[in-house]
Structures are given as C-alpha cells and as structure tokens.
C-alpha cells in the first residue's frame, strides 16, 4: 500500500495528545436540559437583536433574534418552551452578553418539519447562501465567524480551493474525529454545497495522521472522486490553524494580516460542513453540536448537546469531577478559555470542555528570559516573541506593532516551550489589546 506523505508547516509544537479517553467513544446525545441560555452573540461581529418576548412560547429551531448588519447571525431556540428572561448572562468567551433564557416544556416541538430535500444541489448558490445565513451558522472550530460571510468573497478574490479542517490539533478534543467517523457522508455533502456556492472544483479534507480510521473512511468514500482529496497532515500543533493548514495542503502562504481568500482558499471546519448540509437540504438551524467532555471527569465522553445547555449539566452527565478541578476550559487547553462559572452555556463554537486537575496546572513563578530563542523556533507565524514581549513590557506599542504583534494568532506555542515559565502568549495578547484600544481612542 502506498502511504500518502503527511504534510505540515514550519514551527509548532508536540504537546501530549490526551485523546485516548474519548477517541473511541461514540457520540452520545445529552438528555434535554430543563433550561437553556441562548446568547444573542455567539459569533464574531455585531450582536443580534431579540425578536421574542418574555412569556412567549417558542419552538425548537425558531429564530430568537435577527442579525444586526452584514457580519451578524441570528440565534435560535434549541428546544421548545417558554421565554423566562432576556437578560445579560456570563458567556464562555469571558464577557457578559444578552441572552434568551428558555424553560423547556419537555415536548421538544419543532418550528418546522426539517425534512431533507435531497435535490439540494440543484438550488442556486444564492438560495444556498440564504439558507446558511437563515440557519445562523458560524465556524464551529472555535473561530465563530459567520459562515455565509465567508462564502461571499469579493469579486477580485476568486476562490479555487476549499479545505475542510479535520485536523483537530488541540490536545484532548475528539469531537471532530467522532463526527468524521459517524457522519462522513453529511460532511461531504456540506463540502459539495460550499464548492457549488463558490464555484470551486478543488476540495480537500485535511486530517492529522493520528486519526487513521477517519483518513481510511474518507479515502474510501473519495476513491473515485476527481475533485476532492484527503490531505494527510503530520501531528503537530497548531496544524489546524487556517494559515498553517492552507500551507500544508497547497503550499500557498497567506500574507501577514491577510485572509485565506488572498490565496484563493476558503477553510471550513468539518462540523460546520455538516451544519451547512443540514441548513441547505433540511432548513435546519444550528441548535446543537458535538462537544468532547474530558480530563478530570469520571466518564469522559463525546456528547451531542443543545446550544445553551449549561456547562454544569455536561460535567454532571459525565459523572462529575474525578479530582479537585484546577481549571475548567471551554475549548482545548492551548487556545480555549478558562471558565469562572459552570453556569456558562455551550455555544456554537464550543468544541470541548476540558477539566484540568490542580496537579496539571503549571504554577511556576516566571523567571527572567534566558534568550534561548525556543519561542522563536516554534512560532508558526515566524515572529520573534521574546523581542516583541520586551517591547510590550516597556510599553513600546509602536515597536511591538512594527515587529508584527498583530499577526500573533495566540496559539500559545511560545509559552508552552519557554523554559523560564514566562507567559509569553498572555503578554502578546495584552499587547494586541492595548494597541487596539489606543487605535480606537485615536480614531475617536
Ligand atoms: S502565541 Fe503568537 S507569538 Fe506565540 S507562538 Fe503563537 S503566534 Fe507565535
Ligand atoms: S523561550 Fe522564554 S526564555 Fe527562551 S527566549 Fe523565549 S521568552 Fe526567553
């Protein structure tokens, strides 16, 4: 058998995978929660505006809000019940955001019948885009960019390649892996829709080679397909980041500060592709997703969860904490966000809940930089983190910007390798925040 050569990018790290506790566990459906909290912002862009009222009965799939502006999407009811509140609520990305609170009536009554029309590929690209927008789909790999916007590149940026991201390079997470094993046909149907919308004839499904079963499933399904190929990737973090993925699959380099469309590519997560198929063929809005719940919980699992379910219910369903928790992270341990309450809801971009025990949390006092340059070696964006951080520490925002701080994608590889225990990534993030704030103030 001829094995495909695994592709990759320069830099990156090899953190322990921790995927075994859930990688062979089939997706289980979490029972309906008694209450869901649906944030009106689960996407990058403007917050959507509520169109329901307190006391109103809503049905599963019913729009709860309308998008405000071109980069915005609606939120939908993930079960049937009564609207109990529309108020600010803690959000897994750290802010407090207006949300619609629905108390379930236990009936799970649908708003539409969501029957699938398998002639969906005969729909016009415009109709497809409208259905994707109506379904409130955002990137499900964590980036949460509104999907319909990503499918409308300007005319002077023609797209010739679509890449489905099945890398799942974050340690612990296996939700995409299981989805690829359990719903490969729906993922490929979503890819066909994306290719039709963009008028593209070349597609890849990119998978790290620590998922040989998923590679085998897609290789078999695509063996007679001249347009779509499996792209086998080396296991390396952050292999699933857009620019690194595009380079690995096509050898095209997205210029600093630019988007994939600059090099003719669009990248979508495999879960997003499935949601796209369901939106276009079945009119189904994005109201549920697969979430890996793992780490220091008694029974780690991959769960199909209604959007808006409190994080606490996922942990309880998995048997509760197995040790004293040190940190509960929404997403993976590298780019995810530590939560300060278990009341936060699962949102469209929540791929995992990772519980780290107290022992697993690195708690060392940061030391002086020893100029070892390991952070420079691993930075996938070819930055010089040690230099930029020294500018940030001295408030030299101008020099930090000149040195490319805004291109930092906050992957955390630099902090992971730093022998001095310096939290380089946090300083990069802080520097970016300060520069953005100063620029906003200057504009005003
Ligand atoms: S966090 Fe930023 S600076 Fe650090 S390795 Fe990642 S891209 Fe480079
Ligand atoms: S890895 Fe840490 S100690 Fe080494 S150069 Fe970078 S910041 Fe300094």
XYZ file of C-alpha atoms and ligand atoms in Angstrom:
460
model
C 0.000 0.000 0.000
C 1.371 3.447 -0.915
C 1.050 5.778 2.063
C 0.440 9.497 1.480
C 3.259 11.704 2.752
C 1.981 13.674 5.727
C 2.145 17.431 5.166
C 2.874 20.181 7.634
C 4.286 23.700 8.249
C 7.396 25.215 9.819
C 7.444 25.658 13.605
C 4.834 24.366 16.035
C 4.985 22.012 18.981
C 4.105 18.470 20.029
C 2.086 18.623 23.252
C 0.825 15.305 24.694
C -2.382 14.298 22.867
C -4.587 13.061 25.745
C -7.146 11.925 23.155
C -7.405 8.233 24.082
C -10.084 8.622 26.811
C -12.654 9.765 24.211
C -11.347 8.983 20.710
C -13.090 5.599 20.548
C -16.264 6.708 22.313
C -19.296 7.096 20.050
C -21.248 10.345 20.281
C -23.987 10.177 22.937
C -26.977 12.501 22.999
C -27.222 14.538 26.196
C -30.812 14.445 27.550
C -32.814 17.643 27.061
C -31.872 20.228 29.685
C -34.599 21.835 31.819
C -33.427 25.289 30.766
C -31.214 26.747 28.061
C -29.485 30.110 27.929
C -29.049 31.224 24.315
C -26.621 34.148 23.945
C -27.530 36.674 21.263
C -23.891 36.817 20.313
C -22.218 33.511 19.511
C -20.281 34.908 16.567
C -17.646 37.430 15.580
C -19.461 40.623 14.582
C -22.424 42.615 15.822
C -24.717 41.254 18.474
C -28.118 40.120 17.177
C -31.372 41.679 18.434
C -34.075 39.715 20.271
C -37.383 39.282 18.406
C -39.208 37.303 21.114
C -40.725 38.475 24.381
C -40.710 37.259 27.953
C -43.585 34.815 28.483
C -43.767 33.829 24.799
C -43.833 30.125 23.873
C -41.094 29.239 21.377
C -40.486 26.083 19.356
C -37.283 24.171 18.591
C -35.499 25.911 15.726
C -37.485 29.163 15.966
C -35.397 32.319 15.442
C -34.985 34.206 18.720
C -33.129 37.165 17.256
C -32.368 38.939 13.993
C -28.878 39.739 12.689
C -27.783 43.356 13.014
C -25.710 44.258 9.973
C -23.845 42.159 7.423
C -21.477 40.454 9.896
C -24.004 39.061 12.342
C -26.229 35.967 12.635
C -29.422 35.033 14.452
C -29.701 32.738 17.444
C -32.418 30.049 17.513
C -34.346 28.219 20.224
C -32.674 24.850 20.815
C -35.809 23.344 22.401
C -39.474 24.243 22.866
C -40.643 26.064 25.963
C -41.310 29.467 27.469
C -39.067 32.517 27.353
C -38.375 33.238 31.020
C -35.893 36.097 30.693
C -33.930 38.204 28.234
C -31.001 39.463 30.229
C -27.222 39.691 30.420
C -25.576 36.401 31.227
C -21.977 35.133 31.616
C -20.608 33.995 28.253
C -17.919 31.332 27.729
C -15.704 33.843 25.905
C -15.410 35.858 29.101
C -17.829 38.748 28.664
C -21.407 39.205 29.810
C -23.794 39.112 26.858
C -27.593 39.446 26.467
C -29.213 36.022 26.259
C -32.665 34.484 25.925
C -33.446 32.054 28.744
C -35.939 29.310 27.803
C -37.546 26.923 30.248
C -38.175 23.610 28.477
C -41.715 22.217 28.249
C -40.223 18.760 27.661
C -42.060 18.420 24.319
C -39.221 19.474 22.024
C -41.811 20.612 19.492
C -40.246 21.702 16.193
C -40.850 25.069 14.494
C -40.667 23.467 11.005
C -40.618 19.798 9.988
C -36.939 19.936 8.854
C -37.470 17.210 6.255
C -34.436 16.988 3.978
C -34.726 17.701 0.260
C -32.028 15.577 -1.342
C -32.206 17.700 -4.509
C -30.355 20.435 -2.609
C -27.507 20.546 -5.130
C -29.964 21.899 -7.713
C -30.528 25.028 -5.595
C -28.883 28.223 -6.825
C -25.780 29.468 -4.940
C -27.882 32.445 -3.793
C -30.563 30.202 -2.325
C -27.889 28.104 -0.599
C -26.258 31.188 0.929
C -29.630 32.480 2.149
C -30.392 29.174 3.852
C -26.950 29.128 5.502
C -27.470 32.689 6.763
C -31.013 31.899 7.992
C -29.661 28.908 9.924
C -27.313 31.159 11.912
C -24.239 29.089 11.078
C -20.856 30.211 12.352
C -17.463 28.495 12.233
C -17.727 25.584 14.676
C -13.994 25.045 15.131
C -13.925 27.911 17.633
C -13.463 30.960 15.394
C -17.260 31.625 15.183
C -17.014 33.773 12.039
C -20.437 33.932 10.294
C -20.270 31.245 7.613
C -22.375 32.959 4.950
C -19.984 35.930 5.041
C -17.018 33.621 4.460
C -18.864 32.287 1.411
C -19.167 35.756 -0.168
C -15.618 36.722 -1.176
C -15.254 39.958 -3.163
C -15.174 39.562 -6.947
C -11.475 40.408 -7.151
C -10.597 37.496 -4.841
C -11.561 34.390 -6.812
C -11.553 31.158 -4.820
C -10.304 27.923 -6.384
C -9.854 25.646 -3.359
C -11.973 24.635 -0.388
C -10.293 22.907 2.566
C -12.310 21.122 5.215
C -10.477 21.244 8.506
C -10.482 17.880 10.248
C -7.048 18.365 11.836
C -8.315 18.758 15.413
C -4.788 19.502 16.602
C -5.770 20.712 20.094
C -4.936 18.118 22.756
C -7.853 16.292 24.423
C -10.509 17.125 21.784
C -12.092 14.360 19.712
C -15.479 15.812 18.716
C -14.446 16.375 15.082
C -12.798 12.960 14.960
C -16.014 11.238 16.042
C -18.108 13.358 13.676
C -15.845 12.327 10.783
C -16.314 8.647 11.688
C -20.045 8.844 12.341
C -21.302 11.354 9.735
C -18.774 11.373 6.866
C -21.457 11.490 4.162
C -23.107 14.597 5.629
C -19.702 16.303 5.895
C -19.014 15.585 2.219
C -22.484 16.799 1.249
C -21.682 20.058 3.058
C -18.391 20.278 1.167
C -20.285 19.908 -2.138
C -22.571 22.782 -1.139
C -19.605 25.019 -0.276
C -17.921 24.142 -3.585
C -21.099 24.939 -5.515
C -21.628 28.265 -3.706
C -18.050 29.317 -4.501
C -17.930 27.753 -7.982
C -14.886 25.692 -6.973
C -13.711 22.388 -8.434
C -10.966 21.506 -5.946
C -11.623 20.332 -2.398
C -9.549 18.786 0.377
C -10.437 17.185 3.624
C -7.393 17.649 5.828
C -6.887 15.189 8.712
C -3.929 14.641 11.064
C -2.435 11.170 10.794
C -3.274 10.323 14.402
C -6.778 9.605 13.041
C -6.050 6.761 10.580
C -9.642 5.463 10.837
C -11.055 8.812 9.678
C -8.455 9.007 6.883
C -9.489 5.492 5.782
C -13.221 6.352 5.809
C -12.772 9.427 3.606
C -10.160 7.817 1.341
C -12.660 5.064 0.647
C -15.576 7.434 0.037
C -13.459 9.612 -2.263
C -11.533 6.922 -4.139
C -13.270 7.661 -7.451
C -13.686 11.378 -6.897
C -11.518 13.531 -9.193
C -12.334 16.779 -7.347
C -11.906 16.061 -3.634
C -8.840 14.556 -1.957
C -7.849 13.570 1.542
C -4.859 15.612 2.714
C -2.944 13.726 5.406
C -1.285 16.020 7.919
C 1.528 15.470 10.401
C 0.513 15.584 14.038
C 1.652 18.978 15.182
C 0.093 21.931 16.968
C -1.312 24.336 15.576
C -1.748 22.282 12.405
C -5.455 23.199 12.257
C -4.865 26.972 12.230
C -6.065 28.339 8.880
C -2.773 29.651 7.541
C -0.806 26.553 8.576
C -3.472 24.289 7.117
C -3.521 26.148 3.803
C 0.265 25.969 3.556
C 0.281 22.248 4.339
C -2.428 21.450 1.783
C -1.490 23.810 -1.067
C 1.968 25.299 -0.306
C 0.355 28.750 -0.583
C 1.347 31.325 2.020
C -1.329 33.707 3.261
C 0.432 37.090 3.661
C 0.639 38.596 7.156
C -2.545 40.396 8.111
C -4.484 38.891 5.183
C -7.248 36.298 4.906
C -7.214 32.891 3.140
C -9.172 34.375 0.216
C -5.964 36.261 -0.673
C -4.536 32.940 -1.919
C -7.786 31.600 -3.364
C -8.740 29.393 -0.401
C -11.689 29.002 1.931
C -11.357 26.835 5.048
C -14.327 25.402 6.928
C -14.404 23.076 9.915
C -15.868 19.575 9.329
C -18.673 20.244 11.844
C -19.542 23.449 10.016
C -19.725 21.492 6.748
C -22.279 19.116 8.280
C -24.300 22.068 9.610
C -24.178 23.640 6.125
C -25.625 20.489 4.564
C -28.422 20.360 7.174
C -29.210 24.057 6.703
C -29.374 23.845 2.916
C -31.073 20.458 2.477
C -33.231 20.357 5.626
C -33.626 24.045 6.581
C -32.226 23.106 9.985
C -30.766 25.931 12.083
C -27.621 25.446 14.162
C -29.092 24.407 17.531
C -26.856 21.538 18.625
C -23.250 20.430 18.342
C -20.827 17.709 19.419
C -18.753 18.554 22.497
C -15.902 16.499 23.985
C -16.071 16.473 27.797
C -12.804 15.146 29.151
C -9.871 15.491 31.534
C -10.614 15.193 35.243
C -14.205 13.913 34.888
C -15.264 10.386 35.871
C -16.591 9.270 32.440
C -15.146 11.323 29.584
C -17.491 11.412 26.580
C -18.356 12.960 23.250
C -21.819 14.459 23.613
C -24.385 15.862 21.193
C -25.559 18.910 23.123
C -28.266 21.515 22.573
C -26.863 25.030 22.295
C -27.498 26.914 25.527
C -27.098 23.896 27.839
C -25.225 24.950 30.990
C -21.708 23.539 31.191
C -22.553 22.139 34.645
C -25.010 19.644 33.104
C -22.344 18.198 30.792
C -19.965 17.654 33.704
C -22.710 16.015 35.798
C -23.698 13.720 32.906
C -20.062 12.622 32.702
C -20.110 11.564 36.367
C -18.791 14.799 37.855
C -15.193 15.739 38.630
C -12.829 12.847 39.282
C -10.379 15.095 41.151
C -10.347 18.538 42.619
C -10.585 20.706 39.463
C -7.881 23.293 38.945
C -9.276 24.740 35.753
C -12.340 24.146 33.544
C -11.619 25.185 29.970
C -14.118 25.756 27.179
C -12.261 24.523 24.090
C -8.834 22.890 24.130
C -6.089 23.586 26.660
C -3.974 25.575 24.176
C -6.461 28.123 22.824
C -9.522 27.533 24.982
C -10.775 29.877 27.689
C -10.790 29.073 31.419
C -14.279 29.483 32.898
C -15.099 31.215 36.159
C -18.565 29.652 36.490
C -20.135 26.364 35.389
C -23.340 28.264 34.552
C -21.993 29.420 31.178
C -23.825 27.876 28.237
C -22.490 25.775 25.373
C -22.368 27.975 22.272
C -21.928 27.250 18.552
C -18.125 27.381 18.812
C -17.760 25.134 21.910
C -15.862 22.075 20.721
C -14.872 20.797 24.145
C -14.911 21.101 27.894
C -11.535 20.139 29.364
C -11.128 19.830 33.120
C -7.544 20.066 34.358
C -6.786 18.865 37.869
C -4.827 21.066 40.277
C -1.717 18.927 39.687
C -1.847 19.502 35.935
C -1.749 23.264 36.136
C 1.688 24.696 35.779
C 2.148 27.017 38.698
C 5.690 28.328 38.457
C 6.969 31.790 39.106
C 8.086 33.281 35.750
C 11.859 33.865 35.560
C 13.949 36.291 33.510
C 14.222 35.483 29.796
C 17.396 33.467 29.151
C 17.424 34.309 25.416
C 17.263 30.653 24.409
C 15.146 31.520 21.308
C 12.980 28.426 21.671
C 9.893 30.639 21.355
C 11.266 31.953 18.052
C 11.877 28.414 16.747
C 8.320 27.252 17.389
C 6.340 30.368 16.427
C 4.258 29.290 13.414
C 3.850 32.936 12.370
C 7.641 33.486 12.150
C 7.541 36.128 14.860
C 10.188 36.888 17.482
C 8.054 36.544 20.616
C 10.905 37.301 23.036
C 11.656 40.621 21.342
C 8.010 41.636 20.988
C 7.318 40.822 24.620
C 10.181 43.068 25.728
C 8.546 45.918 23.760
C 5.189 45.159 25.422
C 6.754 45.111 28.889
C 8.228 48.548 28.197
C 5.040 49.990 26.723
C 6.655 50.419 23.291
C 3.472 49.698 21.361
C 4.898 51.266 18.191
C 7.854 48.872 18.134
C 5.684 45.891 19.075
C 3.426 46.689 16.140
C 6.352 47.117 13.784
C 7.649 43.702 14.877
C 4.335 42.096 13.847
C 2.498 41.567 17.138
C -0.858 41.869 15.380
C -0.036 38.718 13.390
C 0.176 36.663 16.588
C -2.658 34.131 16.494
C -2.389 33.433 20.237
C -1.630 29.758 19.732
C 0.422 29.524 22.945
C 3.297 27.528 21.407
C 5.829 30.091 22.686
C 4.611 29.831 26.292
C 4.495 26.025 26.044
C 8.227 25.734 25.294
C 9.552 28.620 27.406
C 11.999 27.128 29.963
C 11.742 30.298 32.057
C 8.000 29.775 32.545
C 7.201 33.151 31.013
C 3.633 33.502 29.842
C 4.681 34.906 26.513
C 1.295 34.402 24.903
C -0.554 36.410 27.559
C 1.840 39.295 27.059
C 1.307 39.102 23.301
C -2.462 39.131 23.853
C -2.158 42.076 26.245
C -0.008 43.988 23.751
C -2.533 43.406 20.951
C -5.368 44.570 23.206
C -3.501 47.759 24.165
C -2.687 48.598 20.551
C -6.313 48.097 19.513
C -7.534 50.274 22.379
C -5.056 53.046 21.518
C -6.068 52.929 17.865
C -9.749 53.136 18.820
C -9.047 56.129 21.047
C -7.070 57.833 18.260
C -9.963 57.355 15.802
C -12.390 58.938 18.273
S 1.207 32.816 20.614
Fe 1.767 34.252 18.997
S 3.917 34.651 19.333
Fe 3.425 32.816 20.495
S 3.940 31.153 19.093
Fe 1.755 31.589 18.794
S 1.721 33.052 17.095
Fe 3.828 32.996 17.851
S 11.562 30.774 25.211
Fe 11.349 32.028 27.080
S 13.408 32.200 27.858
Fe 13.614 31.455 25.752
S 13.877 33.340 24.537
Fe 11.702 32.887 24.558
S 10.916 34.092 26.289
Fe 13.117 33.973 26.561
